[in-house]
mmCIF file of C-alpha atoms and ligand atoms in Angstrom:
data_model
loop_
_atom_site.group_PDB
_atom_site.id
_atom_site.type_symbol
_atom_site.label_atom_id
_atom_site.label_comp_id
_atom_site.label_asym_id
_atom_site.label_seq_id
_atom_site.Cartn_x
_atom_site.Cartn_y
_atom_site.Cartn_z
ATOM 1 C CA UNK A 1 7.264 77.747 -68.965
ATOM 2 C CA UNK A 2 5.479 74.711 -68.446
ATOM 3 C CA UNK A 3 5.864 71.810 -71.101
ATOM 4 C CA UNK A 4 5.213 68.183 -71.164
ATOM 5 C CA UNK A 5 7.700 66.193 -69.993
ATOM 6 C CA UNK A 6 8.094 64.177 -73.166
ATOM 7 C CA UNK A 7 8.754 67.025 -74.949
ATOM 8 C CA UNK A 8 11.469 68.451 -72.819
ATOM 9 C CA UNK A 9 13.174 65.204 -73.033
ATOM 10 C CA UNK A 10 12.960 64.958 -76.747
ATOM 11 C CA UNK A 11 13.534 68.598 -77.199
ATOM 12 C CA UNK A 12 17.039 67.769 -75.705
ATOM 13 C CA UNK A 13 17.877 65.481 -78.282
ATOM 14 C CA UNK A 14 17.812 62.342 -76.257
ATOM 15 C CA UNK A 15 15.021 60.602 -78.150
ATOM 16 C CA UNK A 16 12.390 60.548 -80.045
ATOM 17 C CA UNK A 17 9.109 61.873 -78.330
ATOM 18 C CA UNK A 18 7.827 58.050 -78.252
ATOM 19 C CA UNK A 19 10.612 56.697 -76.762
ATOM 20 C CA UNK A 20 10.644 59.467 -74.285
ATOM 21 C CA UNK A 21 7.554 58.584 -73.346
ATOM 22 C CA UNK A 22 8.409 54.745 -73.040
ATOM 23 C CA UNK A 23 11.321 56.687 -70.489
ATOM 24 C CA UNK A 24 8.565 58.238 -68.587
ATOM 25 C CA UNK A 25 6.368 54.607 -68.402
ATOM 26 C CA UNK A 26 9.600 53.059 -67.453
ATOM 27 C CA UNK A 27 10.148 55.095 -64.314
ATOM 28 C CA UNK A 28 13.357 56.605 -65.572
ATOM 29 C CA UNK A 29 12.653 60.335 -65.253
ATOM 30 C CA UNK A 30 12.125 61.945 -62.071
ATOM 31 C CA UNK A 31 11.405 65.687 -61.482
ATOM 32 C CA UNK A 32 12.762 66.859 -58.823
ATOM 33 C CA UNK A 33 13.831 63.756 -56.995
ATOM 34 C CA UNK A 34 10.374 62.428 -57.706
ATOM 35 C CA UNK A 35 9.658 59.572 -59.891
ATOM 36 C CA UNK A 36 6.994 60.565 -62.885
ATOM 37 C CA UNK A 37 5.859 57.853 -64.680
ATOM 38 C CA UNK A 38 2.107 59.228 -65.466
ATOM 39 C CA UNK A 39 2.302 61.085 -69.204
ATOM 40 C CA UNK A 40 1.060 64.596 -70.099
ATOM 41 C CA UNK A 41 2.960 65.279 -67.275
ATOM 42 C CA UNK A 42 4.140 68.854 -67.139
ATOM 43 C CA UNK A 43 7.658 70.466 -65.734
ATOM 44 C CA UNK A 44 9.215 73.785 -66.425
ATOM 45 C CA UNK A 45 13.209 72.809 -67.640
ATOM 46 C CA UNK A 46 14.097 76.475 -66.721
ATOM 47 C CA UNK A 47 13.247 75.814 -62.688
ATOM 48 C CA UNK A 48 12.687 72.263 -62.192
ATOM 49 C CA UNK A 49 15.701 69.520 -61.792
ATOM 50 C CA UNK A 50 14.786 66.942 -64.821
ATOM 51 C CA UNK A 51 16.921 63.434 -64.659
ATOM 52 C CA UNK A 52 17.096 60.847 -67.030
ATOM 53 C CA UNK A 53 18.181 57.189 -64.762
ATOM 54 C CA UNK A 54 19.305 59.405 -62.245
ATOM 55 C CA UNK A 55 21.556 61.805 -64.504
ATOM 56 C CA UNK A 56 20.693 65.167 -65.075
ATOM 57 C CA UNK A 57 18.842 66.203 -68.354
ATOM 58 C CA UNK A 58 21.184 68.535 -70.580
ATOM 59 C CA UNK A 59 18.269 70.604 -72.010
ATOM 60 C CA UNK A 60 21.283 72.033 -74.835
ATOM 61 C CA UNK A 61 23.457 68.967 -75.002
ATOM 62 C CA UNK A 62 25.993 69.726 -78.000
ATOM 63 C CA UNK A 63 25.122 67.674 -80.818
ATOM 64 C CA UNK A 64 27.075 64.671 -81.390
ATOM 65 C CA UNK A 65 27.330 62.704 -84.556
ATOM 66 C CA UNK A 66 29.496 59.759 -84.359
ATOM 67 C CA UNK A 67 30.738 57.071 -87.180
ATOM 68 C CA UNK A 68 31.800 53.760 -85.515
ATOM 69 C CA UNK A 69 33.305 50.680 -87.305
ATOM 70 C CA UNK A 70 31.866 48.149 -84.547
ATOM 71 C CA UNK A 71 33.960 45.128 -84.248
ATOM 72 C CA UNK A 72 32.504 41.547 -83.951
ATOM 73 C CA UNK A 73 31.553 40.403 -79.969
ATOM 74 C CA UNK A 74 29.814 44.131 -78.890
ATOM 75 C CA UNK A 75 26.120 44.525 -78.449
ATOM 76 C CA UNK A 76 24.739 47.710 -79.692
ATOM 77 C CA UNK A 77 22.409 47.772 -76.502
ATOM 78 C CA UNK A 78 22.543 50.462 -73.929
ATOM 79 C CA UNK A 79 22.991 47.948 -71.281
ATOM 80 C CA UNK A 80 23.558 43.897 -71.353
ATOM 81 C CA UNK A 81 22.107 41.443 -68.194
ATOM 82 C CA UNK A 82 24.507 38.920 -69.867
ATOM 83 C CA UNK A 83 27.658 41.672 -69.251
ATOM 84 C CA UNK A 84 28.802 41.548 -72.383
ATOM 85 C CA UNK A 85 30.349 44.349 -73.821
ATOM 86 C CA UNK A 86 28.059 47.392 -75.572
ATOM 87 C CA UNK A 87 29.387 49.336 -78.598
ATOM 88 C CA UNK A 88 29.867 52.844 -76.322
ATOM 89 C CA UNK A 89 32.347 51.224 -74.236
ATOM 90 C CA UNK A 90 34.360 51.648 -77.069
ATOM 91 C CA UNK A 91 33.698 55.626 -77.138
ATOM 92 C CA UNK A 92 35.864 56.593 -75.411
ATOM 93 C CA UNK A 93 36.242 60.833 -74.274
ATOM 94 C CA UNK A 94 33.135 61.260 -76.003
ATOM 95 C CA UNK A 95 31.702 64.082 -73.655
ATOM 96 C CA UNK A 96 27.924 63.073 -73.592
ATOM 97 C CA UNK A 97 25.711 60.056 -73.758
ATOM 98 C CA UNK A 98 24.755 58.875 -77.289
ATOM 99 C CA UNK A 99 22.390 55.983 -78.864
ATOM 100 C CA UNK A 100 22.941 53.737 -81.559
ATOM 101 C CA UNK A 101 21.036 54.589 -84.775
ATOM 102 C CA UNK A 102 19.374 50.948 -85.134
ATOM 103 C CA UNK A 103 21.072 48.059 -84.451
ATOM 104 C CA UNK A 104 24.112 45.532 -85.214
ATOM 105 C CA UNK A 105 23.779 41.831 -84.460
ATOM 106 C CA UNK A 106 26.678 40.764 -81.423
ATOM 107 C CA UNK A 107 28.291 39.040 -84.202
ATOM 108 C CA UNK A 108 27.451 41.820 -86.837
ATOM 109 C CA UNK A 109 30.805 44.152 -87.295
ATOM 110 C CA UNK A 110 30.701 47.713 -89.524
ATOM 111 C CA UNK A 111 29.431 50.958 -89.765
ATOM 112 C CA UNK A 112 27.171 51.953 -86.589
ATOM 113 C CA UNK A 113 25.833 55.699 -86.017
ATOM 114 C CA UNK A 114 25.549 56.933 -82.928
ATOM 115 C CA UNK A 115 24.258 60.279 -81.907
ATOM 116 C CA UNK A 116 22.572 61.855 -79.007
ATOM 117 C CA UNK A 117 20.196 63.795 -81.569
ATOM 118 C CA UNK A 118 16.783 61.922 -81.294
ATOM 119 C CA UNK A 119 15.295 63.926 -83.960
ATOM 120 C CA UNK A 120 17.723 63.221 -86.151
ATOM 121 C CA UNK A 121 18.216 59.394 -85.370
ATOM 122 C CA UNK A 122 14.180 59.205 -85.857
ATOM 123 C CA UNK A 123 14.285 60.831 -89.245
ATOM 124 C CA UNK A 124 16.750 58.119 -90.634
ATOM 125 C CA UNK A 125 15.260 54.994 -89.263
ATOM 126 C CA UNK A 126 12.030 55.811 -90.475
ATOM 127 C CA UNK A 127 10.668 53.880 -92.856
ATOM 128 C CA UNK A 128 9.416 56.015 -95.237
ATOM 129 C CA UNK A 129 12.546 57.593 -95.565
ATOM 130 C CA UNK A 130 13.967 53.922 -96.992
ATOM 131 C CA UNK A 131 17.910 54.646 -96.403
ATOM 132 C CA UNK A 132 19.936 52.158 -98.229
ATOM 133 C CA UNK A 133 22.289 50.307 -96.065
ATOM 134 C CA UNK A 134 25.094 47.959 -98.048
ATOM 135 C CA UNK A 135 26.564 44.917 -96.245
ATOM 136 C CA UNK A 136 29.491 42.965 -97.627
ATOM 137 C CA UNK A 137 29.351 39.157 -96.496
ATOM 138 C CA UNK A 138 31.424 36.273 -96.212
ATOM 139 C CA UNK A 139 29.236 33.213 -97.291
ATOM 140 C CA UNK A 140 30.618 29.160 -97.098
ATOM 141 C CA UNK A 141 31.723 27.958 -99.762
ATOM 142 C CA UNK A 142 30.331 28.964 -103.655
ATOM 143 C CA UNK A 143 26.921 31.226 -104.079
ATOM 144 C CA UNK A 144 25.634 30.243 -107.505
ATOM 145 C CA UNK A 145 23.171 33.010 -109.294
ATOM 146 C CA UNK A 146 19.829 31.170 -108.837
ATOM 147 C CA UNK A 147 20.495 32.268 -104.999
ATOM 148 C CA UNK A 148 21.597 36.273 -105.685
ATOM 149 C CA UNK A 149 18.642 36.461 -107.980
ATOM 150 C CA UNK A 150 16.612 35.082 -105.355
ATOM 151 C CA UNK A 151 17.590 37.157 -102.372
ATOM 152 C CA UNK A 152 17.584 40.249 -105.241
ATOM 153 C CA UNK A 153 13.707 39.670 -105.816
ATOM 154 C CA UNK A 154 12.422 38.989 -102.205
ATOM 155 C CA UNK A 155 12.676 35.721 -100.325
ATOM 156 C CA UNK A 156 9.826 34.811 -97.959
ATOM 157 C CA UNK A 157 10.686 35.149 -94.154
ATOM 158 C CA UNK A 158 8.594 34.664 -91.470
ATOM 159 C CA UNK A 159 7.313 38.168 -90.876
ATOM 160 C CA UNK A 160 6.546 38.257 -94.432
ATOM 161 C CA UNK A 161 8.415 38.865 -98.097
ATOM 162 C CA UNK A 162 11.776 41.000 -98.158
ATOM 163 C CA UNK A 163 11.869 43.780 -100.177
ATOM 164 C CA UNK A 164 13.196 43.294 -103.877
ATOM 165 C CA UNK A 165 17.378 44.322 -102.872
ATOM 166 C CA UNK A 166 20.748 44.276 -104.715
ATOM 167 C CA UNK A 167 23.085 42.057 -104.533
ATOM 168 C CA UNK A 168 26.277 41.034 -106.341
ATOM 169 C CA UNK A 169 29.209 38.912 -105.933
ATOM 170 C CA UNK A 170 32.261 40.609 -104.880
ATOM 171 C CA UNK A 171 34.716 38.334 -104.627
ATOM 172 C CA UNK A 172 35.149 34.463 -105.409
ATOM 173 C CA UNK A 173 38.045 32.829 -102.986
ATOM 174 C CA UNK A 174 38.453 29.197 -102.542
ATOM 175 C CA UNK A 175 36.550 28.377 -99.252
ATOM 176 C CA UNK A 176 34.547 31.291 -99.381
ATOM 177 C CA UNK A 177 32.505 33.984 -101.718
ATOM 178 C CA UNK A 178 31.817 37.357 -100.820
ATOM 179 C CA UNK A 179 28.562 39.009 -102.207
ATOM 180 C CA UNK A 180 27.359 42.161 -101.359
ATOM 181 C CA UNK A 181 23.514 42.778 -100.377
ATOM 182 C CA UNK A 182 21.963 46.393 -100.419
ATOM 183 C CA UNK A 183 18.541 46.329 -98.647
ATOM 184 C CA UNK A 184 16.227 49.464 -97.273
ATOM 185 C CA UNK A 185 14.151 47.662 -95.056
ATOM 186 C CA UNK A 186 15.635 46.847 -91.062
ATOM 187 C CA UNK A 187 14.323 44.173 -89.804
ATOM 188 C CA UNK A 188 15.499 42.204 -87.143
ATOM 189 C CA UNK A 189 18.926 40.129 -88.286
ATOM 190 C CA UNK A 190 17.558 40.696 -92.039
ATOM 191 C CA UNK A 191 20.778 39.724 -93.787
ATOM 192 C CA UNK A 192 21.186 36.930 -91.930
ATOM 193 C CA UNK A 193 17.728 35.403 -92.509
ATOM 194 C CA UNK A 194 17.781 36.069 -96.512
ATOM 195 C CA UNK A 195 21.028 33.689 -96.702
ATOM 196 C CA UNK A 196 19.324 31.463 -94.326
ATOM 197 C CA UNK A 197 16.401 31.442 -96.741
ATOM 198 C CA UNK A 198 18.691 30.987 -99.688
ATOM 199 C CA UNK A 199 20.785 28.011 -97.993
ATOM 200 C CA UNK A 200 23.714 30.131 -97.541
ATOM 201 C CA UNK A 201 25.913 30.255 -94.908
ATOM 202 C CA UNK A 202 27.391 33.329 -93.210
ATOM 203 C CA UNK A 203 30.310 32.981 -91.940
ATOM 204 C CA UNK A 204 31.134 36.863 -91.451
ATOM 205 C CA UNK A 205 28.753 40.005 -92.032
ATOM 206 C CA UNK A 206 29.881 43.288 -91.931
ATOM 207 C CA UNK A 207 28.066 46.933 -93.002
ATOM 208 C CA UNK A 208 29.968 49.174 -95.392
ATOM 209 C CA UNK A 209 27.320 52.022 -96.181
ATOM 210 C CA UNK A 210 24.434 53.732 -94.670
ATOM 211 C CA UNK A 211 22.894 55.402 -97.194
ATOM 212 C CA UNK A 212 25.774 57.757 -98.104
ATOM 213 C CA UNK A 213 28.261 57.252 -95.883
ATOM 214 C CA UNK A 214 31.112 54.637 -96.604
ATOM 215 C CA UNK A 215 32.792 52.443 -93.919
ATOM 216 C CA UNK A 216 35.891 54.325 -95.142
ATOM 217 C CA UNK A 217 39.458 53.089 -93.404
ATOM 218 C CA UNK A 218 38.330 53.826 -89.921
ATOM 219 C CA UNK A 219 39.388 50.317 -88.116
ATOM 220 C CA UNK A 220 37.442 48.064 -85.998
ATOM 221 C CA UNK A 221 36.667 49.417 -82.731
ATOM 222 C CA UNK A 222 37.606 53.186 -84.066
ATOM 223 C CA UNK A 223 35.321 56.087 -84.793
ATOM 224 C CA UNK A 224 35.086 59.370 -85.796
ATOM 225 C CA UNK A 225 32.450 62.558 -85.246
ATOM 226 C CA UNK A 226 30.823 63.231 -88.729
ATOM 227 C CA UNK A 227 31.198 66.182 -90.529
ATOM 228 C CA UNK A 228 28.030 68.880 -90.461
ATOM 229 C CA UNK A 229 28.091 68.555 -94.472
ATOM 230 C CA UNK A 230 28.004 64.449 -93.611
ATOM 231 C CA UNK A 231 25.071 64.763 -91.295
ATOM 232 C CA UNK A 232 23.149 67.426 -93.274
ATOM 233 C CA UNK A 233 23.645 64.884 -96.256
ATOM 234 C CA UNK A 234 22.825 61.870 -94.570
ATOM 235 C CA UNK A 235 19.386 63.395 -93.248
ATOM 236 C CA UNK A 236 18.740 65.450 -96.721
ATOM 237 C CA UNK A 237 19.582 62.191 -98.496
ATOM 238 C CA UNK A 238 16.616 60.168 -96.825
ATOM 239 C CA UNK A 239 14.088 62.625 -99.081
ATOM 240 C CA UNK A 240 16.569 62.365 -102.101
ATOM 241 C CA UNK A 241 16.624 58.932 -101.366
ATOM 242 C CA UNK A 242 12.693 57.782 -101.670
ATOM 243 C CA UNK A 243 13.412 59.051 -105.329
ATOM 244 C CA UNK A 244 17.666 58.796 -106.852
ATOM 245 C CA UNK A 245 18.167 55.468 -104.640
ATOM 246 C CA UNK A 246 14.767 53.630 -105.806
ATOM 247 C CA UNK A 247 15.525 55.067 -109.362
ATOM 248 C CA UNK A 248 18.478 53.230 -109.446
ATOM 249 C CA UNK A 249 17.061 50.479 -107.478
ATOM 250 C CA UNK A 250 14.378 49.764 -110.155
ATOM 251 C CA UNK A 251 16.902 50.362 -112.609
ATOM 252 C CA UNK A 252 18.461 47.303 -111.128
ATOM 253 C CA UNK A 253 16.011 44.954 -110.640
ATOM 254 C CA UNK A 254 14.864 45.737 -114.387
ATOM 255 C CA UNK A 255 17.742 45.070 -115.409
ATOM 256 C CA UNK A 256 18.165 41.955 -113.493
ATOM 257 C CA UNK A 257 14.949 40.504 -114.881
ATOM 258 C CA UNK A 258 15.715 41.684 -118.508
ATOM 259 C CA UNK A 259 18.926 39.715 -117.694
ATOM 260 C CA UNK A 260 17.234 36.945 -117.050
ATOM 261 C CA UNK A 261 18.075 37.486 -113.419
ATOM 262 C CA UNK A 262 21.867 36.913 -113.086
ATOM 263 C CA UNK A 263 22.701 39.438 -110.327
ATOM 264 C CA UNK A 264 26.850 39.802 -110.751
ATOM 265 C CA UNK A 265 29.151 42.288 -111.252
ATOM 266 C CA UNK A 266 30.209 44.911 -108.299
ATOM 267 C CA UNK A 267 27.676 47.481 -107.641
ATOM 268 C CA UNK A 268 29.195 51.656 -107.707
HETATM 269 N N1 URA B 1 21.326 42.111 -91.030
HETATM 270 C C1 URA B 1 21.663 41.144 -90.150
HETATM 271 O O1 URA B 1 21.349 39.979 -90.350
HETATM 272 N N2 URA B 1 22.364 41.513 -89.063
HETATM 273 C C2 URA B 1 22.770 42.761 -88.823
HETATM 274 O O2 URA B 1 23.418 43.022 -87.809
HETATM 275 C C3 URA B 1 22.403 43.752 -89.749
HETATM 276 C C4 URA B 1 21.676 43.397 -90.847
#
């Protein structure tokens, strides 16, 4: 039967059905040898030869649902023009091509998903479904409150206000403190830009939860497949989520202003 190409290619769990149209635009699919990059273009997967850069389209790909604890000095990138190295060199025997659920800074280390399920990927980096992700990080020197409360609240960046997010102190050493920051939102090196905007300086960032998976003991540069009770969680927790997580969220930042905002003390 005829479909639309975009569809067959998200059908197969690839993508989502916009980026498999940003694959058609590209030039990346061809049909039958021939280069489509016009969309509403139509093929029928049972006859025609579909590729995807040049490798064949599995139209029933087995699912794959990985958990990787990236180490620092990867990109989470399908492909670098610098040549540094990308996260799925590190996936090793895993039997089909997978993408990255969102992204790590190169310097960035933790808990990365990886899956070649586009539906799925789609449904947990969409925004409305607000999945919590925790980060631990390793600040210079001595945080004082007036900066957790701050980040907790929203700080201003330059694409606009963050958020209101929790964060705690973890640990106190003496060249470093480690606080922990909880945030929905993904933007672009988020973390990061909150210390920045809080004069604090990270000196190592690393996730520990999305939504509600843990980090776990996996080591750096290991990974495991999730469990099917792990992924159906992980997706059914996104609608959970939007209520239990912002619950306790404004639970938090009541408390935190009742408090008169002194954000400390380990969160779970
Ligand atoms: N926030 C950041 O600043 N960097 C990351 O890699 C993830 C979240």
């Amino acid at each position: 039967m005829l479909e639309r190409l975009q569809k067959i290619i998200s059908a197969a769990g690839i993508t989502s059905r916009r980026a498999s149209e940003a694959l058609i635009t590209n030039g990346q699919i061809a049909v039958n040898g021939i280069v489509v990059t016009e969309l509403g273009s139509k093929a029928d997967p049972s006859i025609d030869s579909i590729t995807v850069d040049g490798k064949p389209l599995k139209i029933n790909a087995e699912r794959l649902y990985i958990l990787l604890n990236k180490p620092t000095g990867y990109i989470t990138a399908l492909k670098d023009s610098q040549g540094r190295p990308l996260v799925t060199d590190l996936l090793k025997d895993v039997p089909d091509r997978v993408y990255p659920v969102g992204r790590l800074d190169y310097n960035t280390e933790g808990l990365l998903l990886l899956t070649n399920d586009g539906e799925w990927a789609n449904r947990l980096m969409h925004p409305r479904h607000e999945i919590e992700k925790e980060y631990h990080v390793r600040v210079r020197g001595k945080v004082i409150d007036q900066q957790l409360k701050r980040m907790a609240e929203g700080v201003e960046l330059e694409d606009g206000m963050t958020a209101p997010a929790v964060v705690n102190l973890v640990k106190s050493g003496e060249q470093n403190d480690w606080i922990s920051v909880a945030i929905h939102e993904g933007r672009n090196r988020q973390v990061r830009r909150m210390c920045e905007a809080v004069s604090l300086s990270v000196v190592r960032l690393k996730r520990i939860r999305y939504g509600t998976l843990d980090l776990g003991t996996i080591r750096a540069g290991n990974f495991r497949y999730l469990t099917e009770t792990e992924v159906r969680q992980l997706a059914g927790h996104s609608d959970k989520s939007d209520r239990s997580d912002k619950s306790e969220h404004f639970k938090k930042t009541t408390a935190l202003k009742q408090s008169g905002g002194k954000a400390s003390g380990r969160r779970k």
